[in-house]
Short mmCIF file of C-alpha atoms in Angstrom, two decimals:
data_model
loop_
_atom_site.label_atom_id
_atom_site.label_comp_id
_atom_site.label_asym_id
_atom_site.label_seq_id
_atom_site.Cartn_x
_atom_site.Cartn_y
_atom_site.Cartn_z
CA MET Z 10 26.30 -5.93 1.87
CA ASN Z 11 25.47 -2.23 1.75
CA HIS Z 12 24.62 -1.95 -1.90
CA GLU Z 13 21.15 -1.30 -3.26
CA LEU Z 14 18.58 -4.06 -3.16
CA LYS Z 15 15.57 -4.36 -5.43
CA MET Z 16 12.52 -5.41 -3.45
CA THR Z 17 8.90 -6.36 -4.02
CA ALA Z 18 5.95 -6.54 -1.62
CA PRO Z 19 2.51 -7.97 -2.46
CA CYS Z 20 -0.64 -6.73 -0.71
CA HIS Z 21 -4.42 -7.07 -0.88
CA PHE Z 22 -5.92 -5.40 -3.95
CA GLY Z 23 -7.04 -1.92 -2.92
CA LEU Z 24 -4.31 -1.35 -0.31
CA GLU Z 25 -1.47 -0.41 -2.68
CA LYS Z 26 -1.55 3.29 -1.74
CA THR Z 27 -1.20 2.48 1.97
CA LEU Z 28 1.68 0.08 1.30
CA ALA Z 29 3.50 2.59 -0.93
CA PHE Z 30 3.34 5.15 1.92
CA GLU Z 31 4.66 2.61 4.44
CA VAL Z 32 7.48 1.54 2.11
CA ARG Z 33 8.59 5.17 1.66
CA ARG Z 34 8.48 5.67 5.42
CA ALA Z 35 10.81 2.66 5.78
CA GLY Z 36 13.28 4.31 3.39
CA GLY Z 37 12.19 2.74 0.11
CA GLU Z 38 13.00 4.63 -3.09
CA ASP Z 39 11.98 4.32 -6.77
CA VAL Z 40 8.59 3.14 -5.52
CA GLN Z 41 6.42 1.62 -8.26
CA VAL Z 42 2.81 0.57 -7.72
CA THR Z 43 0.99 -2.12 -9.70
CA ASP Z 44 -2.19 -4.05 -8.89
CA GLY Z 45 -1.64 -5.87 -5.61
CA ARG Z 46 2.10 -5.14 -5.48
CA VAL Z 47 4.62 -2.42 -4.64
CA SER Z 48 8.22 -2.55 -5.93
CA PHE Z 49 11.02 -0.41 -4.53
CA THR Z 50 14.76 -0.13 -3.94
CA GLY Z 51 16.69 0.32 -0.73
CA THR Z 52 19.40 -0.99 1.56
CA ALA Z 53 19.39 -3.91 3.99
CA GLU Z 54 18.20 -1.38 6.59
CA THR Z 55 15.19 -0.57 4.39
CA LEU Z 56 14.34 -4.28 4.19
CA VAL Z 57 14.50 -4.65 7.98
CA ARG Z 58 12.42 -1.52 8.67
CA ALA Z 59 9.82 -2.52 6.07
CA SER Z 60 9.61 -6.04 7.50
CA LEU Z 61 9.03 -4.80 11.03
CA GLY Z 62 6.82 -1.83 10.24
CA CYS Z 63 4.69 -2.39 7.11
CA SER Z 64 1.18 -3.22 8.31
CA VAL Z 65 -0.40 -4.23 4.98
CA ALA Z 66 2.45 -6.03 3.13
CA GLU Z 67 1.97 -9.79 2.79
CA ARG Z 68 5.73 -10.33 2.61
CA ILE Z 69 8.94 -8.56 1.52
CA GLY Z 70 10.98 -10.13 -1.28
CA VAL Z 71 14.52 -9.41 -2.50
CA VAL Z 72 14.37 -9.52 -6.29
CA LEU Z 73 17.00 -11.76 -7.92
CA ALA Z 74 15.82 -11.34 -11.51
CA LYS Z 75 13.07 -10.03 -13.75
CA PHE Z 76 12.78 -11.30 -17.33
CA LYS Z 77 10.45 -12.29 -20.18
CA ALA Z 78 9.41 -15.95 -19.85
CA GLN Z 79 7.28 -17.56 -22.55
CA THR Z 80 8.97 -20.99 -22.40
CA PHE Z 81 10.59 -23.14 -19.73
CA ASP Z 82 13.91 -22.63 -21.53
CA ASP Z 83 13.50 -18.87 -20.96
CA VAL Z 84 13.13 -19.53 -17.25
CA PHE Z 85 16.05 -21.95 -17.06
CA ASP Z 86 18.49 -19.90 -19.15
CA ASN Z 87 17.82 -16.64 -17.27
CA VAL Z 88 18.01 -18.15 -13.80
CA LYS Z 89 21.14 -20.26 -14.31
CA ARG Z 90 23.06 -17.06 -15.15
CA LEU Z 91 22.11 -15.31 -11.89
CA PRO Z 92 24.97 -14.13 -9.62
CA VAL Z 93 23.56 -16.17 -6.73
CA GLY Z 94 26.91 -16.04 -4.91
CA ASP Z 95 26.15 -12.40 -4.10
CA PHE Z 96 23.24 -13.52 -1.93
CA LEU Z 97 23.47 -17.24 -1.07
CA PRO Z 98 26.36 -18.92 0.79
CA GLN Z 99 27.56 -22.30 -0.47
CA ASP Z 100 25.60 -24.29 2.15
CA ALA Z 101 22.35 -22.29 1.71
CA ALA Z 102 19.06 -24.15 1.54
CA PHE Z 103 17.12 -22.65 -1.37
CA PRO Z 104 13.67 -24.28 -1.62
CA VAL Z 105 11.39 -22.92 -4.35
CA VAL Z 106 8.42 -22.67 -2.03
CA LYS Z 107 5.64 -21.12 -4.07
CA GLY Z 108 4.73 -19.08 -7.10
CA GLN Z 109 1.93 -17.48 -9.08
CA SER Z 110 1.15 -17.35 -12.78
CA VAL Z 111 -1.37 -14.79 -14.05
CA ASN Z 112 -2.28 -14.23 -17.72
CA SER Z 113 0.86 -16.06 -18.88
CA LYS Z 114 1.69 -18.88 -21.30
CA LEU Z 115 3.35 -20.95 -18.57
CA THR Z 116 0.68 -22.04 -16.12
CA SER Z 117 1.99 -25.14 -14.30
CA ILE Z 118 3.27 -24.00 -10.93
CA PRO Z 119 4.93 -27.37 -10.08
CA ALA Z 120 6.75 -27.43 -13.45
CA LEU Z 121 7.93 -23.86 -12.92
CA GLN Z 122 9.14 -24.74 -9.42
CA ARG Z 123 11.14 -27.72 -10.77
CA THR Z 124 12.67 -25.63 -13.56
CA LEU Z 125 13.64 -22.86 -11.17
CA LYS Z 126 15.17 -25.28 -8.67
CA LYS Z 127 17.27 -26.99 -11.35
CA ALA Z 128 18.46 -23.65 -12.77
CA LEU Z 129 19.31 -22.28 -9.30
CA ALA Z 130 21.31 -25.44 -8.55
CA GLU Z 131 23.30 -24.88 -11.76
CA ALA Z 132 23.89 -21.24 -10.82
CA MET Z 133 25.10 -22.29 -7.35
CA SER Z 134 27.38 -24.99 -8.80
CA SER Z 135 28.86 -22.45 -11.18
CA ALA Z 136 29.31 -19.80 -8.45
CA TYR Z 137 31.08 -22.16 -6.04
CA LYS Z 138 32.78 -24.46 -8.59
CA THR Z 139 31.25 -27.57 -7.07
CA LYS Z 140 28.60 -30.17 -7.83
CA THR Z 141 27.97 -30.74 -4.12
CA LEU Z 142 25.28 -28.52 -2.66
CA PRO Z 143 24.54 -29.71 0.89
CA GLU Z 144 21.70 -27.19 1.56
CA SER Z 145 22.48 -27.66 5.26
CA GLY Z 146 22.79 -23.97 6.17
CA ALA Z 147 20.38 -21.05 6.56
CA ASN Z 148 17.09 -21.08 4.66
CA TYR Z 149 16.73 -18.74 1.65
CA PRO Z 150 13.17 -19.44 0.39
CA VAL Z 151 12.65 -18.62 -3.31
CA ARG Z 152 9.33 -17.48 -4.78
CA PHE Z 153 8.26 -16.29 -8.20
CA PHE Z 154 5.54 -14.20 -9.78
CA LEU Z 155 4.72 -14.61 -13.47
CA HIS Z 156 2.46 -11.92 -14.91
CA LYS Z 157 1.78 -11.44 -18.63
CA ASP Z 158 4.86 -13.55 -19.40
CA GLU Z 159 7.14 -11.41 -17.25
CA MET Z 160 8.75 -13.35 -14.44
CA THR Z 161 10.04 -11.99 -11.14
CA VAL Z 162 12.17 -14.33 -9.04
CA PHE Z 163 12.76 -13.27 -5.44
CA LEU Z 164 14.07 -14.40 -2.08
CA ASP Z 165 11.30 -14.41 0.53
CA SER Z 166 12.74 -12.47 3.45
CA SER Z 167 9.63 -12.96 5.60
CA GLY Z 168 9.26 -16.74 5.78
CA GLU Z 169 5.79 -16.91 7.31
CA GLY Z 170 3.47 -14.27 5.85
CA LEU Z 171 3.59 -10.85 7.52
CA HIS Z 172 -0.06 -11.16 8.56
CA LYS Z 173 1.27 -13.50 11.26
CA ARG Z 174 2.15 -10.90 13.89
CA GLY Z 175 2.58 -13.42 16.68
CA TYR Z 176 -0.46 -12.52 18.78
CA ARG Z 177 -3.16 -14.63 17.15
CA GLU Z 178 -2.50 -18.35 17.35
CA LYS Z 179 -6.22 -19.03 17.54
CA ALA Z 180 -9.08 -17.26 15.82
CA GLY Z 181 -12.85 -17.29 15.73
CA ALA Z 182 -14.82 -18.47 12.71
CA ALA Z 183 -13.79 -16.81 9.40
CA PRO Z 184 -11.42 -14.19 10.82
CA ILE Z 185 -10.34 -11.18 8.81
CA LYS Z 186 -6.65 -11.23 7.86
CA GLU Z 187 -4.51 -8.88 9.95
CA THR Z 188 -3.05 -7.15 6.88
CA LEU Z 189 -6.51 -6.42 5.44
CA ALA Z 190 -7.73 -5.21 8.84
CA ALA Z 191 -4.71 -2.87 9.07
CA GLY Z 192 -5.53 -1.43 5.64
CA ILE Z 193 -9.12 -0.69 6.67
CA ILE Z 194 -7.85 0.92 9.88
CA ASP Z 195 -5.56 3.12 7.79
CA ILE Z 196 -8.51 4.14 5.61
CA ALA Z 197 -10.42 4.99 8.82
CA LYS Z 198 -7.49 7.23 9.87
CA VAL Z 199 -7.31 5.75 13.38
CA ARG Z 200 -5.39 8.06 15.73
CA ASP Z 201 -4.17 7.99 19.34
CA LYS Z 202 -7.17 9.86 20.77
CA ASP Z 203 -9.84 7.73 19.06
CA ILE Z 204 -12.39 5.39 20.55
CA ILE Z 205 -12.76 2.25 18.41
CA VAL Z 206 -15.70 -0.14 18.63
CA ASP Z 207 -16.24 -3.51 16.92
CA PRO Z 208 -19.69 -5.03 17.59
CA PHE Z 209 -18.64 -8.32 15.88
CA CYS Z 210 -15.12 -8.53 17.27
CA GLY Z 211 -14.44 -12.25 16.66
CA SER Z 212 -10.87 -12.84 17.85
CA GLY Z 213 -10.16 -9.10 18.22
CA THR Z 214 -8.23 -8.37 15.04
CA PHE Z 215 -9.69 -4.90 14.36
CA LEU Z 216 -9.30 -3.92 18.02
CA ILE Z 217 -5.69 -5.06 18.26
CA GLU Z 218 -4.59 -3.68 14.87
CA SER Z 219 -6.28 -0.35 15.74
CA THR Z 220 -4.36 -0.19 19.00
CA LEU Z 221 -1.04 -0.99 17.29
CA LYS Z 222 -1.73 1.80 14.79
CA ALA Z 223 -2.81 4.33 17.43
CA LEU Z 224 0.21 3.67 19.66
CA ASN Z 225 2.69 3.55 16.75
CA ILE Z 226 3.63 -0.06 17.58
CA PRO Z 227 5.23 -1.76 14.55
CA PRO Z 228 2.96 -4.72 13.78
CA CYS Z 229 5.76 -7.27 13.34
CA LEU Z 230 8.05 -6.00 16.10
CA ASN Z 231 7.94 -9.23 18.10
CA ARG Z 232 8.08 -11.92 15.41
CA ARG Z 233 10.92 -13.60 13.52
CA PHE Z 234 11.84 -13.52 9.83
CA ALA Z 235 13.65 -15.85 7.42
CA ALA Z 236 16.13 -13.06 6.62
CA GLU Z 237 17.38 -12.86 10.21
CA SER Z 238 19.75 -15.73 9.36
CA TRP Z 239 20.87 -14.35 5.98
CA GLU Z 240 24.58 -13.57 5.67
CA PHE Z 241 24.22 -10.45 3.53
CA ILE Z 242 22.16 -8.66 6.21
CA PRO Z 243 24.31 -7.49 9.17
CA LYS Z 244 23.37 -9.46 12.28
CA GLY Z 245 23.01 -6.44 14.55
CA LEU Z 246 20.66 -4.60 12.18
CA TRP Z 247 17.51 -6.38 13.34
CA GLN Z 248 18.07 -5.59 17.02
CA GLU Z 249 19.17 -2.03 16.25
CA GLN Z 250 16.02 -1.32 14.24
CA ARG Z 251 13.77 -3.01 16.79
CA GLU Z 252 15.15 -0.73 19.50
CA LEU Z 253 14.77 2.40 17.32
CA LEU Z 254 11.17 1.53 16.46
CA ARG Z 255 10.38 0.59 20.05
CA ALA Z 256 11.52 4.05 21.14
CA GLY Z 257 8.79 5.59 18.97
CA ILE Z 258 5.90 3.78 20.69
CA LYS Z 259 3.39 6.11 22.38
CA THR Z 260 2.91 5.31 26.06
CA ASP Z 261 0.52 8.10 27.02
CA ALA Z 262 -2.21 7.72 24.37
CA ASP Z 263 -5.78 8.55 25.35
CA PHE Z 264 -7.08 5.61 23.32
CA MET Z 265 -9.58 2.82 23.97
CA ALA Z 266 -11.05 -0.03 21.92
CA TYR Z 267 -14.24 -1.88 22.81
CA GLY Z 268 -15.26 -5.24 21.42
CA TYR Z 269 -18.56 -7.08 21.57
CA ASP Z 270 -19.66 -10.47 20.30
CA SER Z 271 -22.55 -12.82 20.96
CA ASP Z 272 -20.11 -15.74 21.40
CA PRO Z 273 -18.32 -15.97 24.79
CA GLU Z 274 -15.45 -17.89 23.17
CA CYS Z 275 -14.79 -14.92 20.86
CA ILE Z 276 -14.56 -12.59 23.83
CA ARG Z 277 -12.14 -14.96 25.57
CA LEU Z 278 -9.99 -15.11 22.40
CA THR Z 279 -10.05 -11.32 21.99
CA LEU Z 280 -8.78 -10.73 25.53
CA GLU Z 281 -6.17 -13.49 25.22
CA ASN Z 282 -4.88 -12.12 21.90
CA ALA Z 283 -4.80 -8.56 23.27
CA ARG Z 284 -2.67 -9.80 26.18
CA LYS Z 285 -0.28 -11.59 23.76
CA ALA Z 286 0.00 -8.38 21.71
CA GLY Z 287 0.82 -6.42 24.88
CA VAL Z 288 -2.11 -4.02 24.46
CA GLU Z 289 -4.63 -5.47 26.93
CA LYS Z 290 -4.95 -2.25 28.94
CA TYR Z 291 -6.39 -0.46 25.89
CA ILE Z 292 -8.99 -3.12 25.01
CA LYS Z 293 -12.20 -4.06 26.76
CA ALA Z 294 -14.49 -6.83 25.47
CA GLU Z 295 -17.75 -8.37 26.63
CA VAL Z 296 -20.53 -10.65 25.42
CA ARG Z 297 -23.24 -8.55 23.78
CA GLU Z 298 -25.44 -8.89 20.71
CA VAL Z 299 -25.62 -6.05 18.21
CA LYS Z 300 -29.29 -5.43 19.01
CA SER Z 301 -28.12 -4.38 22.52
CA PHE Z 302 -25.43 -2.02 21.19
CA ASP Z 303 -24.77 1.23 23.10
CA PHE Z 304 -22.61 4.08 21.83
CA PRO Z 305 -19.72 5.25 24.06
CA ALA Z 306 -20.10 8.64 25.78
CA LYS Z 307 -17.78 10.27 23.21
CA PRO Z 308 -17.91 9.96 19.39
CA CYS Z 309 -16.30 6.76 18.14
CA LYS Z 310 -15.25 4.91 15.00
CA ILE Z 311 -17.05 1.62 14.53
CA ILE Z 312 -14.96 -0.74 12.40
CA THR Z 313 -16.41 -4.17 11.80
CA ASN Z 314 -16.58 -7.32 9.70
CA PRO Z 315 -20.10 -8.65 10.34
CA PRO Z 316 -21.04 -12.22 9.39
CA TYR Z 317 -22.09 -12.71 5.79
CA ALA Z 318 -23.57 -15.64 3.93
CA GLU Z 319 -20.42 -16.67 2.03
CA ARG Z 320 -18.55 -16.77 5.31
CA MET Z 321 -20.66 -18.34 7.99
CA LEU Z 322 -24.40 -17.96 7.78
CA GLU Z 323 -27.49 -18.42 5.69
CA LYS Z 324 -28.89 -15.38 3.87
CA ALA Z 325 -31.83 -15.15 6.28
CA ASP Z 326 -29.42 -14.85 9.20
CA THR Z 327 -27.38 -12.07 7.59
CA GLU Z 328 -30.59 -10.24 6.66
CA ARG Z 329 -31.66 -10.28 10.31
CA ILE Z 330 -28.21 -9.16 11.55
CA TYR Z 331 -27.97 -6.25 9.09
CA LYS Z 332 -31.44 -5.05 10.02
CA GLU Z 333 -30.52 -5.26 13.72
CA MET Z 334 -27.37 -3.24 12.97
CA GLY Z 335 -29.48 -0.52 11.36
CA ALA Z 336 -31.92 -0.47 14.27
CA SER Z 337 -29.09 -0.20 16.82
CA LEU Z 338 -26.60 2.09 15.02
CA LEU Z 339 -28.80 4.55 13.17
CA PRO Z 340 -28.80 7.47 13.40
CA LEU Z 341 -24.99 7.56 13.69
CA GLY Z 342 -24.81 11.17 14.86
CA GLU Z 343 -21.14 12.18 15.24
CA ASN Z 344 -19.95 8.57 15.09
CA LYS Z 345 -18.33 6.99 12.01
CA LEU Z 346 -18.89 3.50 10.66
CA TYR Z 347 -16.73 1.24 8.46
CA VAL Z 348 -18.24 -2.09 7.43
CA ILE Z 349 -16.60 -4.70 5.18
CA THR Z 350 -18.88 -7.29 3.60
CA SER Z 351 -19.32 -9.17 0.36
CA ASP Z 352 -23.12 -8.89 0.62
CA GLU Z 353 -24.35 -6.41 -1.98
CA ARG Z 354 -27.64 -6.07 -0.05
CA PHE Z 355 -25.95 -4.47 2.95
CA GLU Z 356 -26.95 -0.82 2.42
CA LYS Z 357 -30.58 -1.73 1.73
CA LEU Z 358 -30.88 -4.01 4.76
CA PHE Z 359 -28.95 -1.64 7.04
CA GLY Z 360 -31.32 1.14 6.06
CA GLN Z 361 -28.93 3.84 4.85
CA LYS Z 362 -26.76 4.36 1.80
CA ALA Z 363 -23.05 4.73 2.55
CA ALA Z 364 -21.30 8.06 1.95
CA LYS Z 365 -18.82 6.04 -0.12
CA ASN Z 366 -17.65 2.50 -0.64
CA ARG Z 367 -14.36 0.92 -1.70
CA LYS Z 368 -13.77 -2.37 -3.44
CA LEU Z 369 -11.43 -4.63 -1.42
CA TYR Z 370 -10.58 -8.31 -1.67
CA ASN Z 371 -10.68 -10.64 1.31
CA GLY Z 372 -8.59 -13.41 -0.24
CA MET Z 373 -10.29 -14.10 -3.56
CA LEU Z 374 -13.65 -12.82 -2.30
CA MET Z 375 -14.64 -9.39 -3.61
CA CYS Z 376 -15.96 -7.23 -0.78
CA ARG Z 377 -16.90 -3.62 -0.28
CA LEU Z 378 -15.91 -1.33 2.54
CA TYR Z 379 -18.96 0.83 3.28
CA VAL Z 380 -18.05 4.15 4.90
CA TYR Z 381 -20.57 6.23 6.90
CA GLY Z 382 -19.99 9.60 8.51
#
């Protein structure tokens, strides 16, 4: 299938601009940005390139339909008329795996899933002139997004969320999601000659995502996708695009990332994850508390997700940590600092007002990214 596909990609609120840029770089056209989502058109090649290379997308979906849905009959009637034979073979498994409803009349996700499944089964029966649907073949997961009574039904080409790069099977306490970390790294404009430091490195997410960005390594290069078994995407396309993207990786970058944490297990995890990501030679990590922080010899970018009360600690603990950060990091001199936290007291406790801050969401938790320097 070489014809145009309509696609949709959700992301963390606040990272839409980054995702729109990455989608265009992958070949996406007619790019439309809404809160927490980017829609675009493209070919199967665009889908593959976006899947491998978008660092902040949560998943890539192939849109089957978009329609007004104020009743369950609206959902059923619109879906049963879909030309599903264009996308799904007769033996396709088509589970309706998940959905969202925001500011809409229909709010029951399980009821919407049941209605969608029944309507899709009717559409498949009609397309293949049979009542027997074995669902024994490749998996074509179906998702939906209902917003202000407008429903989007799409095939989930990713399977597991795109934050699962393949390098982090284990994580420290309350890790930051890889896609959110990548968005912050994009905001920090990490480049191949930078020195990156994370004084609360946890399982190494900021360090690893910074290295992937600096070396131009596609974040999902080494993982698998649901769409790799889909019939309407040419089999050789995935390998072809992997090889093209691999050829663009920088092998001579003057880049280093340094991680510190007070927990030895976090340092072990960071080094293990860096090895799994194939970037261990660019990352050094050691046990060290923030009160013992030392700046590198050259100016650096400090990117960090310090503990905060909603995550791990009591307020007294975060107060102490933020004050220790201020005592160790200020004055910043030529160095730059990017801190994400949900604690509104951060600037006061740290001891300096940020040059700017951006509202970002870590899951459902509203945070701010404080930018210094």
